[in-house]
XYZ file of C-alpha atoms in Angstrom:
480
model
C -14.511 20.793 64.330
C -12.945 20.158 67.713
C -9.998 22.339 66.783
C -12.213 25.138 65.569
C -14.256 24.967 68.810
C -11.056 25.226 70.819
C -10.100 28.339 68.887
C -13.412 29.958 69.703
C -13.077 28.974 73.394
C -9.623 30.426 73.533
C -10.807 33.713 72.102
C -13.652 33.895 74.654
C -11.207 33.097 77.395
C -9.222 36.180 76.436
C -12.310 38.374 76.916
C -13.060 36.825 80.328
C -9.514 36.846 81.705
C -8.266 40.219 80.615
C -10.838 42.283 82.612
C -10.063 40.335 85.788
C -6.376 41.139 85.771
C -5.559 43.445 88.686
C -2.411 44.759 87.031
C -3.233 47.559 84.640
C -2.342 46.697 81.021
C -0.401 49.064 78.836
C -2.300 50.947 76.165
C -0.895 48.732 73.424
C -2.557 45.659 75.042
C -6.037 47.095 74.867
C -6.365 45.891 71.264
C -5.138 42.543 70.045
C -5.076 41.206 66.438
C -5.093 37.424 66.241
C -3.988 35.216 63.316
C -4.491 31.490 62.889
C -2.167 29.125 61.037
C -4.379 27.120 58.603
C -1.993 24.166 58.784
C -1.154 23.826 62.515
C -4.316 25.608 63.773
C -2.191 27.597 66.227
C -2.897 31.224 67.122
C -0.397 34.041 66.565
C -0.332 37.760 67.279
C 1.662 38.487 64.127
C 0.919 37.798 60.443
C 2.898 35.128 58.630
C 2.797 32.380 56.019
C -0.419 30.280 56.019
C -1.954 32.611 58.632
C -5.360 34.169 58.284
C -6.654 37.111 60.262
C -9.354 36.277 62.803
C -10.106 39.845 63.878
C -9.258 42.706 66.246
C -9.947 42.032 69.921
C -10.259 44.803 72.550
C -10.023 44.603 76.353
C -13.341 45.327 78.147
C -14.508 45.182 81.726
C -16.982 42.557 82.760
C -20.410 43.950 83.386
C -22.895 42.651 85.923
C -26.522 42.762 85.151
C -28.409 45.097 87.434
C -32.013 45.502 88.361
C -33.940 48.502 87.026
C -33.943 50.051 90.479
C -30.165 49.849 90.682
C -29.845 51.374 87.254
C -32.029 54.272 88.295
C -30.141 54.685 91.554
C -26.873 55.265 89.662
C -27.719 57.826 87.003
C -24.154 59.161 86.991
C -22.666 55.873 85.769
C -20.750 56.381 82.548
C -22.203 54.800 79.317
C -18.712 53.605 78.399
C -19.378 50.285 80.107
C -22.362 49.625 77.834
C -20.296 50.435 74.746
C -17.538 48.137 75.898
C -20.049 45.350 76.471
C -21.454 45.758 73.012
C -17.899 45.809 71.635
C -17.154 42.524 73.373
C -20.316 40.961 71.990
C -19.477 42.201 68.498
C -15.961 40.813 68.835
C -17.343 37.452 69.885
C -19.620 37.416 66.848
C -16.690 38.285 64.603
C -14.644 35.457 66.067
C -17.528 33.053 65.455
C -17.972 34.295 61.878
C -14.254 34.063 61.161
C -14.181 30.564 62.606
C -17.016 29.476 60.317
C -15.279 30.975 57.292
C -12.026 29.292 58.252
C -13.822 25.985 58.624
C -15.334 26.363 55.152
C -11.932 27.206 53.673
C -10.389 24.154 55.274
C -13.188 21.928 53.952
C -12.842 23.395 50.453
C -9.088 22.950 50.540
C -9.508 19.311 51.542
C -11.850 18.726 48.612
C -9.646 20.496 46.043
C -7.269 17.999 44.411
C -3.634 18.963 44.434
C -2.497 19.367 40.836
C 0.094 16.821 39.934
C 3.165 17.870 38.050
C 2.495 17.363 34.326
C 5.043 15.393 32.443
C 6.521 17.325 29.525
C 5.262 16.097 26.176
C 7.838 14.125 24.318
C 8.498 15.349 20.801
C 7.503 12.818 18.153
C 10.191 11.136 16.147
C 10.171 11.939 12.429
C 8.884 8.469 11.519
C 5.984 8.888 13.964
C 4.785 11.891 11.974
C 4.312 9.911 8.761
C 0.784 8.962 7.707
C -0.455 6.590 5.019
C -3.577 7.040 2.926
C -4.983 6.234 -0.477
C -7.971 5.025 -2.443
C -9.022 2.555 -5.133
C -11.525 3.086 -7.952
C -13.324 0.105 -9.495
C -15.338 0.822 -12.657
C -17.828 -0.749 -15.005
C -19.331 0.763 -18.171
C -22.100 -0.336 -20.516
C -22.920 1.234 -23.871
C -26.667 1.621 -24.406
C -26.717 2.881 -27.979
C -24.677 4.842 -30.509
C -21.932 4.328 -33.049
C -20.738 0.821 -32.325
C -18.040 0.565 -34.971
C -14.935 0.321 -32.859
C -14.862 3.867 -31.507
C -12.989 4.391 -28.250
C -13.037 6.731 -25.271
C -9.414 7.609 -24.534
C -9.807 8.394 -20.820
C -11.497 5.154 -19.705
C -11.054 1.719 -21.251
C -14.192 0.433 -19.532
C -16.430 2.989 -21.232
C -17.286 3.686 -24.854
C -19.319 2.301 -27.751
C -19.656 -1.453 -27.977
C -17.793 -1.948 -24.693
C -18.683 -3.526 -21.406
C -15.886 -4.377 -19.002
C -14.500 -4.081 -15.501
C -11.537 -1.858 -14.753
C -9.351 -0.809 -11.841
C -8.954 2.806 -12.859
C -6.802 3.921 -9.937
C -5.130 2.273 -6.963
C -3.303 5.049 -5.142
C -1.083 4.745 -2.104
C 0.475 7.819 -0.507
C 2.920 8.550 2.307
C 3.145 12.030 3.770
C 4.177 13.871 6.900
C 6.016 16.731 8.565
C 9.633 15.700 8.974
C 10.252 18.956 10.839
C 8.282 22.150 11.425
C 9.744 23.462 8.184
C 9.722 20.382 5.925
C 6.734 18.411 4.630
C 7.013 15.537 2.159
C 4.493 13.722 -0.051
C 5.065 10.486 -1.970
C 2.329 8.805 -4.057
C 2.274 5.854 -6.440
C -0.441 4.378 -8.655
C -0.574 0.590 -8.647
C -3.563 0.114 -10.961
C -1.715 -1.389 -13.933
C 1.941 -1.042 -13.025
C 3.765 0.887 -10.348
C 3.892 4.494 -11.553
C 5.267 7.374 -9.524
C 2.662 10.129 -9.386
C 4.023 12.519 -6.758
C 7.367 12.942 -5.040
C 7.892 16.409 -3.611
C 8.884 18.345 -0.544
C 7.482 21.600 0.836
C 10.132 23.842 2.391
C 8.482 26.403 4.692
C 9.981 29.756 5.632
C 7.870 30.373 8.742
C 6.049 28.413 11.447
C 2.702 29.740 10.206
C 3.432 27.941 6.898
C 2.349 30.912 4.830
C 5.399 30.885 2.569
C 6.878 27.777 1.015
C 8.726 26.368 -1.978
C 7.628 23.040 -3.440
C 10.273 21.055 -5.325
C 9.927 17.697 -7.061
C 7.174 16.065 -9.077
C 3.719 17.339 -8.228
C 0.565 18.825 -9.687
C 1.138 22.028 -11.611
C -0.664 24.995 -9.937
C -3.001 25.572 -12.873
C -6.771 25.973 -12.981
C -9.091 24.182 -10.592
C -10.186 20.765 -11.882
C -6.638 19.717 -12.727
C -5.713 20.321 -9.051
C -8.815 18.586 -7.699
C -8.114 15.035 -6.564
C -9.749 12.257 -8.583
C -11.073 10.967 -5.262
C -12.987 14.250 -4.775
C -14.176 14.970 -8.316
C -17.863 14.248 -9.024
C -17.469 13.496 -12.733
C -15.494 10.323 -13.330
C -12.964 11.988 -15.650
C -11.459 15.420 -16.104
C -12.638 17.691 -18.863
C -10.597 17.332 -22.065
C -9.891 21.077 -22.140
C -8.417 20.989 -18.603
C -6.416 17.768 -19.008
C -3.710 19.616 -20.916
C -0.576 18.844 -18.886
C -1.537 15.494 -17.362
C -1.798 17.599 -14.185
C 1.753 16.771 -13.067
C 5.325 17.600 -13.945
C 8.760 18.036 -12.382
C 9.554 21.547 -11.220
C 9.836 24.111 -8.446
C 7.001 26.376 -7.286
C 6.756 29.221 -4.809
C 3.430 29.314 -2.922
C 1.955 31.879 -0.563
C -1.177 31.271 1.509
C -2.106 33.628 4.408
C -3.289 31.938 7.593
C -6.973 32.863 7.201
C -6.952 31.562 3.618
C -5.430 28.280 4.811
C -8.469 27.787 7.053
C -10.829 28.457 4.152
C -9.007 25.988 1.912
C -9.389 23.359 4.655
C -13.131 24.031 4.858
C -13.468 23.947 1.052
C -11.591 20.637 0.885
C -14.584 19.009 2.612
C -16.810 20.422 -0.144
C -14.927 19.013 -3.149
C -12.162 21.621 -3.021
C -8.579 21.285 -4.233
C -6.752 21.824 -0.967
C -3.947 24.333 -0.531
C -1.921 24.933 -3.707
C -1.270 28.505 -2.710
C -3.436 31.568 -2.876
C -0.662 32.839 -5.120
C 1.773 30.487 -6.805
C 4.495 30.932 -9.349
C 7.079 28.543 -10.704
C 8.731 26.603 -13.453
C 8.454 23.005 -14.702
C 9.944 20.813 -17.401
C 6.887 20.706 -19.628
C 7.247 17.132 -20.920
C 4.947 15.540 -18.361
C 5.550 13.415 -15.251
C 8.537 11.067 -15.069
C 10.043 12.686 -18.180
C 13.103 14.872 -18.622
C 13.237 18.096 -20.599
C 13.939 17.674 -24.324
C 14.594 21.213 -25.576
C 16.811 22.815 -22.964
C 13.945 25.024 -21.885
C 11.265 25.203 -19.199
C 7.632 26.215 -18.831
C 6.576 29.139 -16.619
C 3.288 29.026 -14.689
C 1.416 31.438 -12.420
C -1.871 31.159 -10.530
C -3.936 33.453 -8.311
C -7.083 32.258 -6.561
C -9.081 33.519 -3.582
C -11.822 31.833 -1.523
C -14.367 34.379 -0.303
C -16.428 33.476 2.768
C -19.675 35.261 3.605
C -21.412 35.745 6.928
C -23.586 32.649 6.460
C -20.483 30.517 5.868
C -20.928 30.260 2.089
C -17.633 29.829 0.223
C -17.021 31.146 -3.297
C -13.649 30.803 -5.000
C -12.532 32.676 -8.111
C -9.172 32.743 -9.817
C -7.045 32.811 -12.941
C -3.932 31.024 -14.135
C -1.594 30.851 -17.141
C 1.480 29.028 -18.403
C 3.938 29.412 -21.299
C 6.679 27.288 -22.820
C 7.674 25.082 -25.734
C 6.645 21.436 -25.953
C 8.332 18.621 -27.883
C 5.532 16.234 -28.908
C 5.774 12.458 -29.182
C 5.118 11.403 -32.771
C 5.686 8.734 -35.391
C 8.754 9.935 -37.242
C 8.077 7.558 -40.131
C 4.826 9.343 -40.970
C 5.201 12.857 -39.596
C 7.924 15.327 -40.529
C 8.756 18.980 -40.104
C 8.450 19.110 -36.309
C 10.854 21.700 -34.829
C 13.533 20.158 -32.620
C 13.107 22.849 -29.980
C 9.419 22.164 -29.761
C 6.219 24.052 -30.473
C 4.831 27.051 -28.635
C 2.581 25.866 -25.803
C 0.591 28.411 -23.787
C -2.755 28.859 -22.094
C -4.654 31.281 -19.911
C -7.740 30.290 -17.952
C -10.284 31.401 -15.370
C -12.315 29.453 -12.807
C -15.176 30.095 -10.383
C -16.700 27.759 -7.794
C -19.765 28.193 -5.642
C -19.175 25.380 -3.158
C -22.174 23.074 -2.531
C -23.744 24.448 0.663
C -26.029 22.814 -0.361
C -26.337 24.079 -3.982
C -23.144 24.507 -5.957
C -21.824 25.652 -9.321
C -18.430 25.036 -10.872
C -17.158 26.540 -14.133
C -13.827 26.813 -15.877
C -12.607 27.933 -19.302
C -9.260 28.390 -21.017
C -7.818 29.692 -24.278
C -4.419 29.248 -25.855
C -2.140 27.776 -28.477
C -0.482 24.400 -28.665
C 0.847 21.633 -30.892
C -1.757 19.927 -33.078
C -1.693 17.337 -35.831
C -2.390 18.905 -39.214
C -5.447 17.994 -41.270
C -3.331 16.011 -43.743
C -1.730 14.057 -40.842
C 1.791 14.809 -42.131
C 3.054 17.401 -39.670
C 2.513 18.908 -36.257
C 2.186 22.666 -35.950
C 0.884 25.343 -33.597
C -2.896 25.805 -33.508
C -5.313 27.755 -31.342
C -7.533 26.002 -28.815
C -10.288 26.786 -26.317
C -12.677 24.908 -24.090
C -14.150 24.408 -20.668
C -17.112 23.140 -18.701
C -20.012 24.114 -16.428
C -21.222 21.854 -13.617
C -24.166 22.184 -11.229
C -24.457 20.077 -8.081
C -26.446 19.684 -4.873
C -25.309 18.277 -1.535
C -28.078 16.442 0.330
C -27.131 15.374 3.869
C -30.650 14.335 4.926
C -30.443 10.919 3.287
C -30.803 8.127 5.811
C -27.797 6.154 4.581
C -25.138 8.752 3.891
C -24.883 11.823 1.658
C -26.088 12.272 -1.918
C -24.550 14.644 -4.468
C -26.475 14.712 -7.754
C -24.804 16.688 -10.556
C -25.016 17.623 -14.218
C -22.007 18.620 -16.331
C -21.574 20.039 -19.831
C -18.202 20.329 -21.529
C -16.929 21.699 -24.818
C -13.481 21.653 -26.411
C -11.873 22.553 -29.731
C -8.177 21.794 -29.794
C -5.715 18.938 -29.500
C -4.406 16.547 -26.856
C -0.707 17.306 -26.603
C 0.155 14.417 -24.291
C -1.230 11.810 -26.692
C 0.986 10.400 -29.420
C 0.980 12.638 -32.518
C -1.077 15.281 -30.619
C -4.377 14.416 -32.361
C -7.152 16.946 -32.819
C -10.041 16.694 -30.368
C -13.589 18.046 -30.610
C -15.927 17.445 -27.625
C -19.603 18.218 -26.900
C -20.467 15.995 -23.907
C -23.226 15.891 -21.279
C -23.065 13.956 -18.003
C -25.861 13.300 -15.498
C -24.851 11.546 -12.324
C -25.083 11.101 -8.580
C -22.420 10.334 -6.001
C -23.544 8.414 -2.939
C -21.205 8.745 0.023
C -22.265 5.693 1.971
C -19.599 6.351 4.585
C -16.256 8.160 4.694
C -14.683 4.922 3.469
C -17.036 3.933 0.631
C -18.550 5.905 -2.268
C -20.697 4.823 -5.211
C -21.079 6.965 -8.356
C -23.489 6.388 -11.233
C -23.265 8.456 -14.441
C -25.283 8.623 -17.642
C -22.722 9.908 -20.157
C -23.916 11.303 -23.490
C -20.778 11.306 -25.644
C -20.271 13.444 -28.737
C -16.529 13.527 -29.326
C -13.588 12.612 -31.507
C -12.489 9.001 -31.804
C -8.740 9.486 -31.489
C -7.980 6.085 -32.992
C -9.876 6.603 -36.222
C -9.962 10.417 -36.260
C -13.713 10.786 -36.616
C -16.643 11.955 -34.521
C -18.881 9.487 -32.747
C -21.965 9.610 -30.546
C -22.857 7.143 -27.834
C -24.794 6.960 -24.557
C -22.980 5.021 -21.857
C -23.989 4.096 -18.304
C -20.970 4.108 -16.023
C -20.512 2.910 -12.448
C -17.700 3.428 -9.987
C -17.081 2.090 -6.494
C -14.400 3.903 -4.534
C -13.016 2.849 -1.200
C -10.721 5.070 0.793
C -8.063 4.028 3.282
C -6.606 6.530 5.662
């Protein structure tokens, strides 16, 4: 403040001294523009760096106050003196105002922190981009009533008539990460019974937006919806028989295209039991003999899929799509009992449609497919091509108001007439099942699912229909 006061005093001094000078000033000295250096607080008559303008100052003559009588006695006195006096007063006020503004600027500058030079972000090493995740599913099933004569449920050893046992259904461990901006890898194994390779693929991207890519290796086949949905996300404990046609995975190469806005919708749908991003449009080829198996007929399967997630103004997501595949499959069979199977395999093809109203909070999920595939004959002596069809409808509700987590009650009906090509001898399969269940997401790490399963299906061991009601439980813990 002392420096600012000195500035003001100096400016006033100019007004007092200039009129007293006996030497006449040149015309250019009648007006003076002053600048102040905000750093050194010195005054200058010229603009420059760090200098702010204080104002324009004009030379005036000092006026002496006179009595009213004297004013009246000199009526011929020019009014210029009064104007000059007012000009001097105005100049003084401007100096004072500028000084106050300068003071405020200095105070503000002293309070404003000087930005420090940011250190450039170091690019992560490739091994720092790798993440680990997985989950484990522990199950228990208890038959309540039904045909208890040794019938079996092929998808779950803990469930079925006359059975009650514990089971580690899945114990998955996965490594994944972006090695570069254009290469992503995924590696997953199942350690439930023995170490089995489930996924081993790389995504090669053509652009930084990751809209276009080619996936090569062993991965899920882009087909349908439920077969692409992770077992950790699925409400029902097992996949529908009609959709479990290719064991979900195979070795191949697939082109995938997903526009940026669709990528965001797939991410949102993933939190609502979605599949994730397997391409809005995908097309490719795979061996056809299942995961961890080589081709046996010098031929490949062709697959194509198109799906689109619509999003409405209220945020509701609805996904609809269609998919199909074609090829020839060489079944596994007992050559001592079955003959006449073509060496190049049997025609294997399907076309399907799917539609999902994501649970926000009410949801519906439906899928159906039709096709032809290898099937054991009625006399059990040969394997030939037969038609097939089947699907499911599932209703669900997402309730987030529960005090201890989230509840997702659901009901599912499935139907299938066909065969199971990945089972030995490709046995015929007829299914008419109902499931009533609820998934309790206690926390992001722990989930508990309870299902009342009304089975009406084929016993693949004894080739006959059976009925049974089974209560099934599953505890799933996730590690990230």
